[in-house]
Protein backbone atom coordinates (compact mmCIF):
# COMPACT_ATOMS: atom_id res chain seq x y z
CA UNK A 1 0.00 0.00 0.00
CA UNK A 2 1.45 3.35 -1.10
CA UNK A 3 0.74 6.40 1.00
CA UNK A 4 0.80 9.45 -1.27
CA UNK A 5 1.06 12.84 0.29
CA UNK A 6 -0.33 15.95 -1.33
CA UNK A 7 1.68 18.78 -2.79
CA UNK A 8 3.20 21.42 -0.57
CA UNK A 9 2.07 25.03 -0.80
CA UNK A 10 5.31 25.93 -2.59
CA UNK A 11 4.85 23.20 -5.18
CA UNK A 12 1.28 24.29 -5.89
CA UNK A 13 2.38 27.93 -6.19
CA UNK A 14 5.20 27.02 -8.58
CA UNK A 15 2.84 24.96 -10.72
CA UNK A 16 0.36 27.84 -10.87
CA UNK A 17 3.20 30.17 -11.94
CA UNK A 18 4.33 27.74 -14.66
CA UNK A 19 0.78 27.38 -15.96
CA UNK A 20 0.35 31.17 -16.07
CA UNK A 21 3.65 31.47 -17.96
CA UNK A 22 2.63 28.77 -20.44
CA UNK A 23 -0.72 30.51 -20.96
CA UNK A 24 1.01 33.81 -21.78
CA UNK A 25 3.44 32.09 -24.17
CA UNK A 26 0.51 30.29 -25.82
CA UNK A 27 -1.40 33.53 -26.38
CA UNK A 28 1.71 35.22 -27.79
CA UNK A 29 2.35 32.22 -30.06
CA UNK A 30 -1.21 32.28 -31.37
CA UNK A 31 -1.04 36.03 -32.04
CA UNK A 32 2.31 35.64 -33.82
CA UNK A 33 1.10 32.73 -35.93
CA UNK A 34 -2.08 34.59 -36.92
CA UNK A 35 0.08 37.55 -37.91
CA UNK A 36 2.27 35.28 -40.04
CA UNK A 37 -0.76 33.67 -41.67
CA UNK A 38 -2.29 37.06 -42.48
CA UNK A 39 1.05 38.23 -43.92
CA UNK A 40 1.01 35.24 -46.26
CA UNK A 41 3.69 33.14 -44.57
CA UNK A 42 2.66 29.49 -44.76
CA UNK A 43 4.87 28.56 -41.78
CA UNK A 44 2.40 30.38 -39.56
CA UNK A 45 0.14 27.35 -39.82
CA UNK A 46 2.92 25.10 -38.56
CA UNK A 47 3.62 27.45 -35.66
CA UNK A 48 -0.09 27.57 -34.83
CA UNK A 49 -0.34 23.77 -34.85
CA UNK A 50 2.76 23.45 -32.65
CA UNK A 51 1.55 26.01 -30.11
CA UNK A 52 -1.94 24.51 -29.88
CA UNK A 53 -0.69 20.92 -29.59
CA UNK A 54 1.98 21.81 -27.02
CA UNK A 55 -0.46 23.83 -24.93
CA UNK A 56 -3.07 21.07 -25.13
CA UNK A 57 -0.54 18.46 -24.06
CA UNK A 58 0.51 20.55 -21.08
CA UNK A 59 -3.11 21.09 -20.07
CA UNK A 60 -3.82 17.33 -20.25
CA UNK A 61 -0.70 16.60 -18.18
CA UNK A 62 -1.70 19.25 -15.62
CA UNK A 63 -5.21 17.83 -15.22
CA UNK A 64 -3.91 14.28 -14.84
CA UNK A 65 -1.41 15.41 -12.19
CA UNK A 66 -4.11 17.25 -10.26
CA UNK A 67 -6.46 14.27 -10.36
CA UNK A 68 -3.76 12.01 -8.86
CA UNK A 69 -3.29 14.25 -5.82
CA UNK A 70 -5.40 13.73 -2.69
PDB file of C-alpha atoms in Angstrom:
ATOM      1  CA  UNK A   1       0.000   0.000   0.000  1.00  0.00           C
ATOM      2  CA  UNK A   2       1.448   3.345  -1.101  1.00  0.00           C
ATOM      3  CA  UNK A   3       0.737   6.400   1.001  1.00  0.00           C
ATOM      4  CA  UNK A   4       0.804   9.447  -1.265  1.00  0.00           C
ATOM      5  CA  UNK A   5       1.059  12.839   0.295  1.00  0.00           C
ATOM      6  CA  UNK A   6      -0.333  15.948  -1.326  1.00  0.00           C
ATOM      7  CA  UNK A   7       1.681  18.776  -2.789  1.00  0.00           C
ATOM      8  CA  UNK A   8       3.205  21.422  -0.571  1.00  0.00           C
ATOM      9  CA  UNK A   9       2.075  25.027  -0.798  1.00  0.00           C
ATOM     10  CA  UNK A  10       5.308  25.934  -2.586  1.00  0.00           C
ATOM     11  CA  UNK A  11       4.848  23.198  -5.180  1.00  0.00           C
ATOM     12  CA  UNK A  12       1.281  24.288  -5.890  1.00  0.00           C
ATOM     13  CA  UNK A  13       2.376  27.932  -6.191  1.00  0.00           C
ATOM     14  CA  UNK A  14       5.196  27.016  -8.577  1.00  0.00           C
ATOM     15  CA  UNK A  15       2.842  24.964 -10.723  1.00  0.00           C
ATOM     16  CA  UNK A  16       0.357  27.844 -10.872  1.00  0.00           C
ATOM     17  CA  UNK A  17       3.199  30.168 -11.942  1.00  0.00           C
ATOM     18  CA  UNK A  18       4.329  27.741 -14.656  1.00  0.00           C
ATOM     19  CA  UNK A  19       0.785  27.376 -15.955  1.00  0.00           C
ATOM     20  CA  UNK A  20       0.349  31.169 -16.068  1.00  0.00           C
ATOM     21  CA  UNK A  21       3.650  31.469 -17.958  1.00  0.00           C
ATOM     22  CA  UNK A  22       2.629  28.767 -20.441  1.00  0.00           C
ATOM     23  CA  UNK A  23      -0.722  30.507 -20.962  1.00  0.00           C
ATOM     24  CA  UNK A  24       1.008  33.810 -21.780  1.00  0.00           C
ATOM     25  CA  UNK A  25       3.438  32.089 -24.165  1.00  0.00           C
ATOM     26  CA  UNK A  26       0.511  30.288 -25.819  1.00  0.00           C
ATOM     27  CA  UNK A  27      -1.399  33.528 -26.376  1.00  0.00           C
ATOM     28  CA  UNK A  28       1.707  35.223 -27.794  1.00  0.00           C
ATOM     29  CA  UNK A  29       2.355  32.224 -30.060  1.00  0.00           C
ATOM     30  CA  UNK A  30      -1.206  32.280 -31.372  1.00  0.00           C
ATOM     31  CA  UNK A  31      -1.039  36.026 -32.039  1.00  0.00           C
ATOM     32  CA  UNK A  32       2.313  35.644 -33.824  1.00  0.00           C
ATOM     33  CA  UNK A  33       1.097  32.726 -35.928  1.00  0.00           C
ATOM     34  CA  UNK A  34      -2.075  34.588 -36.921  1.00  0.00           C
ATOM     35  CA  UNK A  35       0.085  37.552 -37.914  1.00  0.00           C
ATOM     36  CA  UNK A  36       2.274  35.283 -40.041  1.00  0.00           C
ATOM     37  CA  UNK A  37      -0.762  33.674 -41.667  1.00  0.00           C
ATOM     38  CA  UNK A  38      -2.294  37.064 -42.483  1.00  0.00           C
ATOM     39  CA  UNK A  39       1.049  38.227 -43.916  1.00  0.00           C
ATOM     40  CA  UNK A  40       1.014  35.237 -46.257  1.00  0.00           C
ATOM     41  CA  UNK A  41       3.685  33.140 -44.573  1.00  0.00           C
ATOM     42  CA  UNK A  42       2.656  29.485 -44.758  1.00  0.00           C
ATOM     43  CA  UNK A  43       4.867  28.565 -41.785  1.00  0.00           C
ATOM     44  CA  UNK A  44       2.402  30.384 -39.559  1.00  0.00           C
ATOM     45  CA  UNK A  45       0.137  27.346 -39.824  1.00  0.00           C
ATOM     46  CA  UNK A  46       2.923  25.103 -38.559  1.00  0.00           C
ATOM     47  CA  UNK A  47       3.617  27.446 -35.661  1.00  0.00           C
ATOM     48  CA  UNK A  48      -0.087  27.575 -34.829  1.00  0.00           C
ATOM     49  CA  UNK A  49      -0.340  23.775 -34.848  1.00  0.00           C
ATOM     50  CA  UNK A  50       2.762  23.447 -32.651  1.00  0.00           C
ATOM     51  CA  UNK A  51       1.549  26.008 -30.112  1.00  0.00           C
ATOM     52  CA  UNK A  52      -1.940  24.510 -29.880  1.00  0.00           C
ATOM     53  CA  UNK A  53      -0.691  20.915 -29.590  1.00  0.00           C
ATOM     54  CA  UNK A  54       1.976  21.813 -27.021  1.00  0.00           C
ATOM     55  CA  UNK A  55      -0.463  23.826 -24.926  1.00  0.00           C
ATOM     56  CA  UNK A  56      -3.072  21.069 -25.133  1.00  0.00           C
ATOM     57  CA  UNK A  57      -0.538  18.463 -24.057  1.00  0.00           C
ATOM     58  CA  UNK A  58       0.514  20.548 -21.080  1.00  0.00           C
ATOM     59  CA  UNK A  59      -3.114  21.085 -20.069  1.00  0.00           C
ATOM     60  CA  UNK A  60      -3.825  17.334 -20.249  1.00  0.00           C
ATOM     61  CA  UNK A  61      -0.702  16.604 -18.178  1.00  0.00           C
ATOM     62  CA  UNK A  62      -1.705  19.248 -15.621  1.00  0.00           C
ATOM     63  CA  UNK A  63      -5.213  17.827 -15.225  1.00  0.00           C
ATOM     64  CA  UNK A  64      -3.913  14.280 -14.835  1.00  0.00           C
ATOM     65  CA  UNK A  65      -1.407  15.411 -12.193  1.00  0.00           C
ATOM     66  CA  UNK A  66      -4.109  17.249 -10.263  1.00  0.00           C
ATOM     67  CA  UNK A  67      -6.457  14.275 -10.359  1.00  0.00           C
ATOM     68  CA  UNK A  68      -3.762  12.014  -8.856  1.00  0.00           C
ATOM     69  CA  UNK A  69      -3.291  14.250  -5.816  1.00  0.00           C
ATOM     70  CA  UNK A  70      -5.400  13.729  -2.690  1.00  0.00           C
TER      71      UNK A  70
END
